[in-house]
Short mmCIF file of C-alpha atoms and ligand atoms in Angstrom, two decimals:
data_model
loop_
_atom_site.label_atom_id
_atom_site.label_comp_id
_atom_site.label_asym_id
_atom_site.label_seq_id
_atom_site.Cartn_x
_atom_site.Cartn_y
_atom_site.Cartn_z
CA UNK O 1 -172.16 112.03 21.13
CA UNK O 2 -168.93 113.61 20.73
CA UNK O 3 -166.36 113.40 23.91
CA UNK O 4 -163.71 115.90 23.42
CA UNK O 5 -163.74 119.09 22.31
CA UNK O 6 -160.94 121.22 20.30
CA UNK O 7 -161.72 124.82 21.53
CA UNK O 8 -159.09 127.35 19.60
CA UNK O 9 -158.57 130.85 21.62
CA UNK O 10 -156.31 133.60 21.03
CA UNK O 11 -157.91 135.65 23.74
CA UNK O 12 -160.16 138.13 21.64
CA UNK O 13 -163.45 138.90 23.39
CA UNK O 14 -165.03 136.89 20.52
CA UNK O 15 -163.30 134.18 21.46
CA UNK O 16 -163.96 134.43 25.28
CA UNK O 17 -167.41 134.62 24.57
CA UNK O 18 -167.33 131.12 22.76
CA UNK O 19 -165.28 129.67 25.53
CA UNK O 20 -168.28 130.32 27.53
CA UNK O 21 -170.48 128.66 24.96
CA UNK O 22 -168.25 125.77 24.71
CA UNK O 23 -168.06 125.35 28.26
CA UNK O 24 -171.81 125.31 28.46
CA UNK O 25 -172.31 122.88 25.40
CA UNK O 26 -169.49 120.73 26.51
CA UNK O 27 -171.32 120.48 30.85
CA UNK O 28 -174.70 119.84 28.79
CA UNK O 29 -173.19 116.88 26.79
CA UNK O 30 -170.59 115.61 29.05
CA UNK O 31 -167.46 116.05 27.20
CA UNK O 32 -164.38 117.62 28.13
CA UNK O 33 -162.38 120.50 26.38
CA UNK O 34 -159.25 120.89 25.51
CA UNK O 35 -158.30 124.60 24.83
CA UNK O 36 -155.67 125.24 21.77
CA UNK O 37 -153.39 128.47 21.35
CA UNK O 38 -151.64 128.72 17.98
CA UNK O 39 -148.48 130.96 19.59
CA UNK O 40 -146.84 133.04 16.86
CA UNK O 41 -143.36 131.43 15.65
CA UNK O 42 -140.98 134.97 15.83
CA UNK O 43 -137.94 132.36 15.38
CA UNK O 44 -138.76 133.19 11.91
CA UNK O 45 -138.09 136.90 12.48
CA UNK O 46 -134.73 138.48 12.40
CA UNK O 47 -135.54 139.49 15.93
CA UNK O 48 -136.50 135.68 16.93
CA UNK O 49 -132.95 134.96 16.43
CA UNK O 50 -131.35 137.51 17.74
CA UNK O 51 -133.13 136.46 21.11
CA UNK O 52 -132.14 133.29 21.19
CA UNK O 53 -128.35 134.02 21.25
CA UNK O 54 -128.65 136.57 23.63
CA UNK O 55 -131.63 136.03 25.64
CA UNK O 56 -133.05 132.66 25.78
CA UNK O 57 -135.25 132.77 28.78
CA UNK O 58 -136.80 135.98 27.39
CA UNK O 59 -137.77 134.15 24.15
CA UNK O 60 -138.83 130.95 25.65
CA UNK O 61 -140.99 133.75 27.33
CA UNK O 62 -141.73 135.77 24.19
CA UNK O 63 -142.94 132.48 22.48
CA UNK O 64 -145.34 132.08 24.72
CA UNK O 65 -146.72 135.24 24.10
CA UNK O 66 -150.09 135.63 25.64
CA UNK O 67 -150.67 131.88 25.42
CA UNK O 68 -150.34 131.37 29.19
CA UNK O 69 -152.82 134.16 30.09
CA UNK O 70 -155.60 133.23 27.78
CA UNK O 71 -155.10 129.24 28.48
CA UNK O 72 -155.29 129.95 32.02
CA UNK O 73 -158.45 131.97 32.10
CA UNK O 74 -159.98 129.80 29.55
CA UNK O 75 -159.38 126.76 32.31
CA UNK O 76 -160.87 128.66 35.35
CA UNK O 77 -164.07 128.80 33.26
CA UNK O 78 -163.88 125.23 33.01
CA UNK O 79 -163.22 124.49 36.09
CA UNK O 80 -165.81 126.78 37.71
CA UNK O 81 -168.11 124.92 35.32
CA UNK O 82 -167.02 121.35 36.66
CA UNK O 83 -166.23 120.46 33.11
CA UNK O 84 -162.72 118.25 32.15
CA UNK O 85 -160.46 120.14 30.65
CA UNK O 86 -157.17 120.19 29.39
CA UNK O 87 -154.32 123.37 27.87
CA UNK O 88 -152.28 123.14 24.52
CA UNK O 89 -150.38 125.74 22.71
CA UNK O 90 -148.09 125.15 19.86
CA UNK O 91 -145.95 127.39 17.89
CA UNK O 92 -146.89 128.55 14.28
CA UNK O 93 -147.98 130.98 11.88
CA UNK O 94 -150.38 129.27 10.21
CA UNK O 95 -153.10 128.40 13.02
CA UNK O 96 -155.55 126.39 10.57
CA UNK O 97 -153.47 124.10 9.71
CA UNK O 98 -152.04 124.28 14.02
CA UNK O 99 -155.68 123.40 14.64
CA UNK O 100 -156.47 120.48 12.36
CA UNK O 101 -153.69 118.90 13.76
CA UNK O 102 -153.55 119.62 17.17
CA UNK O 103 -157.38 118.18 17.34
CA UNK O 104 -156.05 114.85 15.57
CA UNK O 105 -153.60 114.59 17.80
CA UNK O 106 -155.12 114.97 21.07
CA UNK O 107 -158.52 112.76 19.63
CA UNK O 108 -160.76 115.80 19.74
CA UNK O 109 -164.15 114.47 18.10
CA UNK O 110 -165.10 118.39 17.39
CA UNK O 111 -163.62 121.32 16.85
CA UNK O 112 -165.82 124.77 18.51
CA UNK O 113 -164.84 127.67 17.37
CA UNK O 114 -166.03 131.19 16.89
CA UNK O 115 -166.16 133.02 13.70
CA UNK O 116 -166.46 136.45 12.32
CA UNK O 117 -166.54 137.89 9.03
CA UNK O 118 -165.99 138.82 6.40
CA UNK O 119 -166.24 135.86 4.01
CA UNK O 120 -169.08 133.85 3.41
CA UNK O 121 -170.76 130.72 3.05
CA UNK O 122 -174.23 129.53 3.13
CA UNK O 123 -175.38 132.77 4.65
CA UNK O 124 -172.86 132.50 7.55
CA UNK O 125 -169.54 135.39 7.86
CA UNK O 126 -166.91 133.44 8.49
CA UNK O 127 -163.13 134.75 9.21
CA UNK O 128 -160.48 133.09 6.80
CA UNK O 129 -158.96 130.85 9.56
CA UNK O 130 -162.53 129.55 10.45
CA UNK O 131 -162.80 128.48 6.70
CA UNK O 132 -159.80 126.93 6.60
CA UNK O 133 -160.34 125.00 9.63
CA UNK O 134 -163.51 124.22 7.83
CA UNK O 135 -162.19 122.72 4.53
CA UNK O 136 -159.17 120.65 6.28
CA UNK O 137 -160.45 119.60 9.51
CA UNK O 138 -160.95 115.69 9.52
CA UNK O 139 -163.82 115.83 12.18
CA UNK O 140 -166.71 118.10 12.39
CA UNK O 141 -166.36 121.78 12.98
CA UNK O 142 -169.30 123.73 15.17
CA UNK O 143 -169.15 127.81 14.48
CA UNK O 144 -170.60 128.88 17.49
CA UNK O 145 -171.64 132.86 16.92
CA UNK O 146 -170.97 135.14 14.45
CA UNK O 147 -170.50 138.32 16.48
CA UNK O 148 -171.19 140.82 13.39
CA UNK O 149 -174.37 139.65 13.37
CA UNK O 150 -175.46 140.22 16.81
CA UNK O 151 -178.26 142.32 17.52
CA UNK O 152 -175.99 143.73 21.29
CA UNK O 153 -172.43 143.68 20.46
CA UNK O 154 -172.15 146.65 23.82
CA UNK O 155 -173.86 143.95 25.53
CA UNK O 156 -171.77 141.42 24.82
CA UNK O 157 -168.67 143.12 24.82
CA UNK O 158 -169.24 144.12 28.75
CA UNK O 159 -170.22 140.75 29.73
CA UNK O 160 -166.99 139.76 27.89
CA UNK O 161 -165.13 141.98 30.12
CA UNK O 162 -166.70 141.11 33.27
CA UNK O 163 -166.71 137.48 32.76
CA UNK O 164 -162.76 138.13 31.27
CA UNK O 165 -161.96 139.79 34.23
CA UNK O 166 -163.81 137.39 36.87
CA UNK O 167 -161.37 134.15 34.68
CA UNK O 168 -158.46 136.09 35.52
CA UNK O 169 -159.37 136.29 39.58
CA UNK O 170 -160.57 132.48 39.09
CA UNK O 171 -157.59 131.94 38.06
CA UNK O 172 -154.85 133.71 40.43
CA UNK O 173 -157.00 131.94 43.32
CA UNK O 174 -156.43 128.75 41.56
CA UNK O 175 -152.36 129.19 41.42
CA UNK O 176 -152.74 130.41 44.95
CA UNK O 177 -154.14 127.29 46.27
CA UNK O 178 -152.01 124.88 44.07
CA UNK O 179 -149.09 126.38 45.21
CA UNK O 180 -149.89 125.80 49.27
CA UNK O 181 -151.40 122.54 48.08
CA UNK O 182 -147.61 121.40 46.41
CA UNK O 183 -145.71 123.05 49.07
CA UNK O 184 -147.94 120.47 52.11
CA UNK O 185 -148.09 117.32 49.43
CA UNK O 186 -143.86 117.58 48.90
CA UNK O 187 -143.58 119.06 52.56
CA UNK O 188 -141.46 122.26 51.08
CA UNK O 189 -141.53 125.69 52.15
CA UNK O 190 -144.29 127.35 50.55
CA UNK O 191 -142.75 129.86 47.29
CA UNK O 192 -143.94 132.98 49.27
CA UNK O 193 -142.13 135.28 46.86
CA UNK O 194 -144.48 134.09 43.84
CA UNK O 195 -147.34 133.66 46.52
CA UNK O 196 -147.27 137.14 47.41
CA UNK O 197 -146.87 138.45 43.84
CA UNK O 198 -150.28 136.36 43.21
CA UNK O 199 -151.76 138.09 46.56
CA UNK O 200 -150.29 141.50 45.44
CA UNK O 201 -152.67 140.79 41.90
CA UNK O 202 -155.38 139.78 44.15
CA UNK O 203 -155.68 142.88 45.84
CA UNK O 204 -154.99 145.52 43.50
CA UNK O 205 -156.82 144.61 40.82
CA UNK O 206 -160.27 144.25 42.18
CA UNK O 207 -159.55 147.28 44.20
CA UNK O 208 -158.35 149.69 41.61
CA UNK O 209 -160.24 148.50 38.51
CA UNK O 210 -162.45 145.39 39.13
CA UNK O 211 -164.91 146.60 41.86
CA UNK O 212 -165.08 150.16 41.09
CA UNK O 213 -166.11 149.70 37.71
CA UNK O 214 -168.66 146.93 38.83
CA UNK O 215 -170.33 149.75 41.55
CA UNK O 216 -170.18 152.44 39.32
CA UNK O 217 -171.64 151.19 36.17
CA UNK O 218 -173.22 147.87 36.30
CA UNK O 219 -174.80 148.21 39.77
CA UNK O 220 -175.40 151.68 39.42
CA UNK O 221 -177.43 151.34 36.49
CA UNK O 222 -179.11 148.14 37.40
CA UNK O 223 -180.66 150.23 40.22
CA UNK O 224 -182.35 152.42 38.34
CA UNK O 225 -184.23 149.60 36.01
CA UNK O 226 -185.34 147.55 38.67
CA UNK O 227 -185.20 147.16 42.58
CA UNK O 228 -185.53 143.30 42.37
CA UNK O 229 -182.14 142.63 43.31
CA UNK O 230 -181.41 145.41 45.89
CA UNK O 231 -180.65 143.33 48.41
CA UNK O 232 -178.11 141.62 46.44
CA UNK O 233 -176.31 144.30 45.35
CA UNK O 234 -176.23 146.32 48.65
CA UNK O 235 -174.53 142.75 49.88
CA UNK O 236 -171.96 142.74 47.30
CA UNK O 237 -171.16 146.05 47.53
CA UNK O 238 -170.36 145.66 50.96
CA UNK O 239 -168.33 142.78 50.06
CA UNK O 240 -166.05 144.61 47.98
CA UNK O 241 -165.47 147.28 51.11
CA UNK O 242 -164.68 144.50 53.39
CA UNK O 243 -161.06 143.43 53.10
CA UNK O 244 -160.83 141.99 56.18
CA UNK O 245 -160.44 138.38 55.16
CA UNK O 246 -157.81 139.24 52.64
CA UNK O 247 -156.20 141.04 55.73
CA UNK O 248 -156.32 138.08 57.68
CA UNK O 249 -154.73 135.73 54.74
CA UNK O 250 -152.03 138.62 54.88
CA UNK O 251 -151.55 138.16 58.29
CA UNK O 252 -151.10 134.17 58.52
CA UNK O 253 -148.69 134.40 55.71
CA UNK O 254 -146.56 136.55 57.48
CA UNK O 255 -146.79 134.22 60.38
CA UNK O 256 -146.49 131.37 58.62
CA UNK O 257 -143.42 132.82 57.19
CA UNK O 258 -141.77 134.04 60.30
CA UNK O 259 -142.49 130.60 62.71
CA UNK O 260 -142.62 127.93 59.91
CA UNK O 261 -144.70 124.47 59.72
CA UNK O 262 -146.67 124.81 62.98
CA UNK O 263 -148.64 127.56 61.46
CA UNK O 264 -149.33 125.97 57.76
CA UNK O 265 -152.70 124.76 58.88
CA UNK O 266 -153.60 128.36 59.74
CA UNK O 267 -152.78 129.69 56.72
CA UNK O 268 -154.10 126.44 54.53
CA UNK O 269 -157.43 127.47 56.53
CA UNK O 270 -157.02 131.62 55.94
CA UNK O 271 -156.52 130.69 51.93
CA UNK O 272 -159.63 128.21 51.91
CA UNK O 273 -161.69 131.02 53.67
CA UNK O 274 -160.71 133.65 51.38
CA UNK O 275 -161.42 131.58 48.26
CA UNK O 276 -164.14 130.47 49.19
CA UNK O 277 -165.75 133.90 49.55
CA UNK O 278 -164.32 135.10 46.42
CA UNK O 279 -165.73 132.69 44.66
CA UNK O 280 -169.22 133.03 46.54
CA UNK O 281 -168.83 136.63 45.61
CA UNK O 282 -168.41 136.11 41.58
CA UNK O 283 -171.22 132.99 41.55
CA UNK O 284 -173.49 135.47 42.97
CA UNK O 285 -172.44 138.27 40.11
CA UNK O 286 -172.34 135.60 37.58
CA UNK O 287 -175.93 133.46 38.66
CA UNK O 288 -177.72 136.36 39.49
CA UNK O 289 -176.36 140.13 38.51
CA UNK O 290 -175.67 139.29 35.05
CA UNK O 291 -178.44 137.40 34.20
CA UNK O 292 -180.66 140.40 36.06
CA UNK O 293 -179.29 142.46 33.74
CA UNK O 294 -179.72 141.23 30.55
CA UNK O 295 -183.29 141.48 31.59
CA UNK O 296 -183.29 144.84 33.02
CA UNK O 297 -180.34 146.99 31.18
CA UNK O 298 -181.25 148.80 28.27
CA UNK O 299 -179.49 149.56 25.36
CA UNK O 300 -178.05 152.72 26.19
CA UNK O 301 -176.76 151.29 29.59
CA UNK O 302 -174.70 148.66 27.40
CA UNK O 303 -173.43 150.81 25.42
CA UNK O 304 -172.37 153.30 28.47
CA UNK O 305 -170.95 150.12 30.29
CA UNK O 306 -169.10 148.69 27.15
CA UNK O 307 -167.44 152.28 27.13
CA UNK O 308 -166.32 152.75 30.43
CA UNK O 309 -164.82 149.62 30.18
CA UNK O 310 -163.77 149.92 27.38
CA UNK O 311 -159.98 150.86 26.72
CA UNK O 312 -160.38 154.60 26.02
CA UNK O 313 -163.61 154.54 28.28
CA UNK O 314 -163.71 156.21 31.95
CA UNK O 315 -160.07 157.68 32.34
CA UNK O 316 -159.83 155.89 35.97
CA UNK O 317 -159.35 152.43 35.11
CA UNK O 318 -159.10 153.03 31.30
CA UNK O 319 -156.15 151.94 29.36
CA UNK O 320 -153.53 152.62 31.64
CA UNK O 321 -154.27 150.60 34.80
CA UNK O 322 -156.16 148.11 32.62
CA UNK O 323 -152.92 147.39 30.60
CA UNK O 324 -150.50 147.05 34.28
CA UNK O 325 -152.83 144.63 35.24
CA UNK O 326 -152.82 142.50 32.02
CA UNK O 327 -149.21 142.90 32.07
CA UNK O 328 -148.60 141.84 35.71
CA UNK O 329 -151.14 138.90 34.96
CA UNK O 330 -149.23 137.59 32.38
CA UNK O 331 -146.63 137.71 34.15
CA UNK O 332 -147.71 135.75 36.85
CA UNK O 333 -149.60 132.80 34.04
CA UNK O 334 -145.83 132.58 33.00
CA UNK O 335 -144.57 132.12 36.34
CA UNK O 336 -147.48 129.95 37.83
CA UNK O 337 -148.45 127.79 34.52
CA UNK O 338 -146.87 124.28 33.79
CA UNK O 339 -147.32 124.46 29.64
CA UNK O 340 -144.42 124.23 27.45
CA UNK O 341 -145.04 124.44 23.96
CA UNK O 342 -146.25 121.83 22.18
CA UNK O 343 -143.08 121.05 19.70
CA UNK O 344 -145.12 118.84 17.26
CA UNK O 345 -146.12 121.45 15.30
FE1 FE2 T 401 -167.86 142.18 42.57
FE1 FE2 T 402 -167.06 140.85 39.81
#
């Protein structure tokens, strides 16, 4: 059975949606997953070049384009789902042939990935970079979906959202807690300016566009198609009222700041707490909300969920505080991730 996967991303919802597929095929089989990003190589461009001479830090940065953002959400899916996993990104314009090799290099036995029209073979749409992958790849290739095809693409584009937007959370908490965990393993002082950039994220963005959308929509409607999880919602709802362990993290930073080392086990213990309900709080959405309702929601509730969420959906966390967020959260991927490029390519 194979042992390692090759999962290619770039961070569309089609490909978040096979992330979760891989994830789940990889826990069933016990393999681990290594997740590729093909970076696009604007040394080539006029402008590429111009950055380097005069900007070098900004093109390291523009290089790595969106791959930190998508690699890290794609690993807190992993994680969350106990499965091995690993982050690669290379440079290049030509992600096919990026692929092929980056799965011989790293001994991937399989390469997952999604696929979407408009060519075809055997009955299947497949994109042009799936086919290529397909004719050059040295070890099997599993297309996991073809999205065209699907019989609830508002479905699955909300779920893509939510789950998107639950990877990104998973992932800030996971920065937050390596960070305190390097700072008491190389006894330094904890990097409180990036710490509280990662809080800052933490509370804004389930505040202003996470939560609301998840009362006003998904709940909303899941009330009206059934009353079988009532309970449960009326509990998370309250839970995303209640700030008063993220108020309590605030306040043993600041003491933890102000009198040093004797208070760094009251703040390792504020952090665990505050995790550890966040990530209560999503298992529940993800174990039992979502699943409720793709039982319960009807088409027309996708459809008004998948706009709303949607980037030109409801105007109060359309495409304006939607895009701040997914700029401030690549910001903080760049600042919090360890992967360099991949020079190989
Ligand atoms: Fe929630
Ligand atoms: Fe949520």
């Amino acid at each position: 059975m194979y042992k390692k996967l090759l999962v290619p991303t770039d961070g569309s919802q089609l490909s978040n949606q096979t992330i979760g597929s891989a994830i789940a095929f990889a826990r069933e089989i016990g393999a681990a997953i290594t997740f590729f990003y093909a970076a696009p190589d604007i040394l080539a461009t006029g402008d590429g070049a111009g950055l380097r001479s005069i900007a070098p830090t900004l093109l390291s940065e523009t290089i790595a384009g969106d791959a930190h953002p998508v690699l890290l959400k794609a690993e807190a899916a992993a994680r969350a789902a106990g499965v091995p996993h690993a982050s690669l990104f290379k440079v290049s314009d030509r992600p096919h042939e990026a692929i092929v090799q980056a799965a011989e290099e790293q001994g991937c036995d399989l390469i997952f990935m999604a696929s979407r029209g408009p060519k075809s073979i055997g009955g299947l749409l497949l994109g042009s970079e799936t086919l290529k992958v397909l004719m050059h790849a040295k070890v099997p290739v599993l297309v996991s979906s073809v999205m065209r095809n699907s019989l609830t693409p508002d479905m699955n584009k909300a779920l893509a959202i939510i789950q998107d937007e639950h990877r990104s959370l998973a992932a800030v908490l996971h920065a937050m807690r390596h960070l305190r965990d390097r700072a008491i393993e190389q006894s330094a002082p904890l990097d409180f300016q990036v710490f509280e950039q990662l809080l800052y994220y933490i509370r804004e963005f389930p505040q202003k566009l996470h939560h609301p959308k998840e009362n006003a929509y998904l709940f909303t409607l899941l009330r009206k198609r059934t009353h079988a999880i009532d309970d449960t919602l009326a509990a998370l709802e309250a839970e995303h009222a209640d700030e008063s362990l993220l108020d309590q993290l605030f306040a043993a930073l600041r003491k933890y700041q102000a009198e040093g080392s004797t208070q760094e086990g009251a703040f390792a213990a504020a952090l665990d707490r505050f995790i550890g309900a966040q990530w209560q709080h999503m298992s529940l959405e993800e174990q039992v909300v979502l699943p409720a309702a793709q039982v319960h929601l009807l088409a027309q509730d996708w459809q008004e969920i998948a706009h709303a969420f949607g980037k030109n959906g409801d105007p109060r966390f359309g495409a304006e505080p939607d895009a701040e967020f997914r700029k401030l959260f690549a910001k903080l991927a760049r600042m919090t991730s360890q992967l360099k490029p991949d020079a190989s390519a």
